[in-house]
Tab-separated table of C-alpha atoms and ligand atoms in Angstrom:
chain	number	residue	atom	x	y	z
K	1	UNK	CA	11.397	3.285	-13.922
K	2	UNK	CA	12.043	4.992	-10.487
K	3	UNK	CA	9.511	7.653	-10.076
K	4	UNK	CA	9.782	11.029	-7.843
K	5	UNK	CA	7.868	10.587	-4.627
K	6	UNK	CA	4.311	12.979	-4.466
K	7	UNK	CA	4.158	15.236	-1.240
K	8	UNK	CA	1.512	16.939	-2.207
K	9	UNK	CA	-1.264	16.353	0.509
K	10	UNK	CA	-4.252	17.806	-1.737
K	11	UNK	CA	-3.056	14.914	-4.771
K	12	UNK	CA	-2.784	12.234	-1.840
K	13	UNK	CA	-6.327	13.250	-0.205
K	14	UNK	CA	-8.128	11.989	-3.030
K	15	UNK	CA	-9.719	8.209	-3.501
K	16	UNK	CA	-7.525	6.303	-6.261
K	17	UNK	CA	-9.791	4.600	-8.899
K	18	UNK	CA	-9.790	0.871	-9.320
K	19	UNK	CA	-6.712	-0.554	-10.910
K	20	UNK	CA	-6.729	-2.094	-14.221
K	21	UNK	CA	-4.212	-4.333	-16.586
K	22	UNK	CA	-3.527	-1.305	-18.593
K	23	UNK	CA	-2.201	-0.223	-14.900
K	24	UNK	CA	0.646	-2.779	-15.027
K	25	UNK	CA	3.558	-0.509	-16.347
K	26	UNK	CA	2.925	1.407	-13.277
K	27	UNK	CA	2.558	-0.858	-10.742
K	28	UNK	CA	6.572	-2.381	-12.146
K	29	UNK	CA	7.684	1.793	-11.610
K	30	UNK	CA	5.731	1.632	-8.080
K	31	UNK	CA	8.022	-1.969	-7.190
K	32	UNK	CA	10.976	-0.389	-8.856
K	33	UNK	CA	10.658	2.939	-6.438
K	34	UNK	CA	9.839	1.403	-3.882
K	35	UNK	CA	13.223	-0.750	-4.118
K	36	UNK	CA	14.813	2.098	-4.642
K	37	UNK	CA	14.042	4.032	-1.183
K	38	UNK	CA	13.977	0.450	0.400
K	39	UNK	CA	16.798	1.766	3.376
K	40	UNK	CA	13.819	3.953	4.291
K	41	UNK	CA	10.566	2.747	3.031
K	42	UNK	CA	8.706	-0.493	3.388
K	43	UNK	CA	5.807	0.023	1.314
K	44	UNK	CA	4.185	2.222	-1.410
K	45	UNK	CA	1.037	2.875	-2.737
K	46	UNK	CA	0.416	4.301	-6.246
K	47	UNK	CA	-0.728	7.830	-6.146
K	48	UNK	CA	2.641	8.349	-4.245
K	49	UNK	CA	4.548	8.005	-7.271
K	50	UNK	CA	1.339	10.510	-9.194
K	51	UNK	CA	-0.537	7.018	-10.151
K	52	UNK	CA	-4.218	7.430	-8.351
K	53	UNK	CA	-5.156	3.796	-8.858
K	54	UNK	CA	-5.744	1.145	-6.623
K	55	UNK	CA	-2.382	-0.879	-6.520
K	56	UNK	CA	0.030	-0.991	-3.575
K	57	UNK	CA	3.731	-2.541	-2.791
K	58	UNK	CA	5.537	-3.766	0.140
K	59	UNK	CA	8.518	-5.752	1.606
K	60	UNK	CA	6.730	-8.728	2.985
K	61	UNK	CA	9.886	-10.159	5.433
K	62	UNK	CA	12.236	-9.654	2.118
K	63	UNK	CA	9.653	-10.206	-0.296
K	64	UNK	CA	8.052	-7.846	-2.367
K	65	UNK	CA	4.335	-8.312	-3.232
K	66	UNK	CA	2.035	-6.344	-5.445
K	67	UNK	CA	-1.386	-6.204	-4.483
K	68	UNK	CA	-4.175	-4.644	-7.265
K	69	UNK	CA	-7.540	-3.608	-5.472
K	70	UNK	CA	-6.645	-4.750	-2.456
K	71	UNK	CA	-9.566	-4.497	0.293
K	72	UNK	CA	-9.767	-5.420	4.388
K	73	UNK	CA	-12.488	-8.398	4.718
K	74	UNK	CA	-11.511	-9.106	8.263
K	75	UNK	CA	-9.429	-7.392	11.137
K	76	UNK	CA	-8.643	-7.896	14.493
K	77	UNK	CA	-6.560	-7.001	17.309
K	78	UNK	CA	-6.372	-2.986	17.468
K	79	UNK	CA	-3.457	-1.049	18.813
K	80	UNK	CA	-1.749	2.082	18.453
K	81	UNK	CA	0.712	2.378	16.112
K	82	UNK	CA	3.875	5.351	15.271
K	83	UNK	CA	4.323	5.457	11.841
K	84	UNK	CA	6.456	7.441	9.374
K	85	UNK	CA	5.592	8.072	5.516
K	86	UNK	CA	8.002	8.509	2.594
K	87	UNK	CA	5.252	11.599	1.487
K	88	UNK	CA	4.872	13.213	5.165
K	89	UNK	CA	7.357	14.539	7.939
K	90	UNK	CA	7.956	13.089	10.757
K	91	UNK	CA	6.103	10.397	12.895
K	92	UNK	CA	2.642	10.085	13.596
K	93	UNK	CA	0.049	7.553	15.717
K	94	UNK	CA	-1.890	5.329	13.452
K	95	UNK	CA	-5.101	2.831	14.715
K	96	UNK	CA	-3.935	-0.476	13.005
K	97	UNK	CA	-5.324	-4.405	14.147
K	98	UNK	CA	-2.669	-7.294	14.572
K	99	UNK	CA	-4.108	-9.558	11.497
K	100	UNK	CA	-5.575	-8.716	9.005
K	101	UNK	CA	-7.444	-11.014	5.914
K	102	UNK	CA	-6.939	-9.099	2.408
K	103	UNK	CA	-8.880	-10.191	-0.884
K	104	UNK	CA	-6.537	-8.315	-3.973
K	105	UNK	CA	-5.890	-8.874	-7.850
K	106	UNK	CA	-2.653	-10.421	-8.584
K	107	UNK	CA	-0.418	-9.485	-11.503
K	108	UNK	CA	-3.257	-11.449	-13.885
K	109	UNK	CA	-6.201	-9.801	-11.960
K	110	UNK	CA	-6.802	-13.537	-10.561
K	111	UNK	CA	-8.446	-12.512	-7.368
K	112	UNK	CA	-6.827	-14.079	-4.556
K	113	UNK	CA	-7.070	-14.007	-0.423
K	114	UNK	CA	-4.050	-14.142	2.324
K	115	UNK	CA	-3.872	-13.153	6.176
K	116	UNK	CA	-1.104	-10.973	7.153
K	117	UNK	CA	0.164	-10.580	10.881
K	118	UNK	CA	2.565	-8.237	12.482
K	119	UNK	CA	4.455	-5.750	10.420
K	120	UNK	CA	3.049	-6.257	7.366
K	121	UNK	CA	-0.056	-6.076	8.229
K	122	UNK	CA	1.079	-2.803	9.466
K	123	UNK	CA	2.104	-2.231	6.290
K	124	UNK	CA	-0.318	-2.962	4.400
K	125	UNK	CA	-3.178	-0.957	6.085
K	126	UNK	CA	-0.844	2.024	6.192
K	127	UNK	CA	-1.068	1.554	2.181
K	128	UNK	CA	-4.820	0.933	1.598
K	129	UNK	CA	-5.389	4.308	3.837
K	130	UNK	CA	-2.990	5.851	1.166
K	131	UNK	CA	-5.494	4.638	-1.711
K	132	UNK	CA	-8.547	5.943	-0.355
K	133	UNK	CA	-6.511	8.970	0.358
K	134	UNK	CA	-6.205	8.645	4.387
K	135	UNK	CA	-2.682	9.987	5.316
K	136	UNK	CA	-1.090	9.332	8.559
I	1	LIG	ZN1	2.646	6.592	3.587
């Protein structure tokens, strides 16, 4: 189900809890929405769509991934980023690294590792600020 996109900065300041397999339903709406607003939007984390758990969703070069509890173990190679959010006017600078090593749950809560370079690493830190309740 496509889900109406949160805006409201006091619901997006707050720390999402740890996801869980009864979070599944919602992590298919958070896919689904994010497909949905794909012309403008390359990733999504929960408590944008009013789900304050741990789960995030981005195009990954044309494919979408899913990541539950997904956490930075290594980083490197900072720069400034501009940014835009699907919650937020406007563009902003971000601090983001080139590479970056993520641990996560997959759709079995199997944990599993992978570095991402370039944009969607981009992406992805973008969305783990988002579930701590960092915005841009
Ligand atoms: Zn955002």
């Amino acid at each position: 189900m496509v889900r109406k996109i949160i805006r409201d900065v006091v619901f997006l300041s707050q720390p999402s809890a740890p996801a869980t397999p009864e979070d599944l339903g919602a992590a298919d709406d958070l896919l689904q929405t994010l497909i949905a607003h794909r012309a403008g939007c390359v990733g999504m984390a929960a408590n944008m769509i009013g789900v304050a758990r741990r789960i995030i969703a981005l195009d990954n070069g044309g494919e979408y991934l899913v990541l539950f509890n997904p956490e930075i173990l290594k980083r490197s190679g900072p720069y400034e980023a501009e940014e835009g959010c699907l919650s937020l006017d406007g563009i902003r600078m971000a601090k983001r690294w080139r590479s970056v090593k993520i641990k996560y749950q997959n759709r079995d809560f199997q944990t599993r590792f992978k570095t991402f370079t370039g944009f969607p690493a981009q992406i992805i830190q973008h969305e783990l600020d988002h579930c701590v309740g960092i915005l841009i």
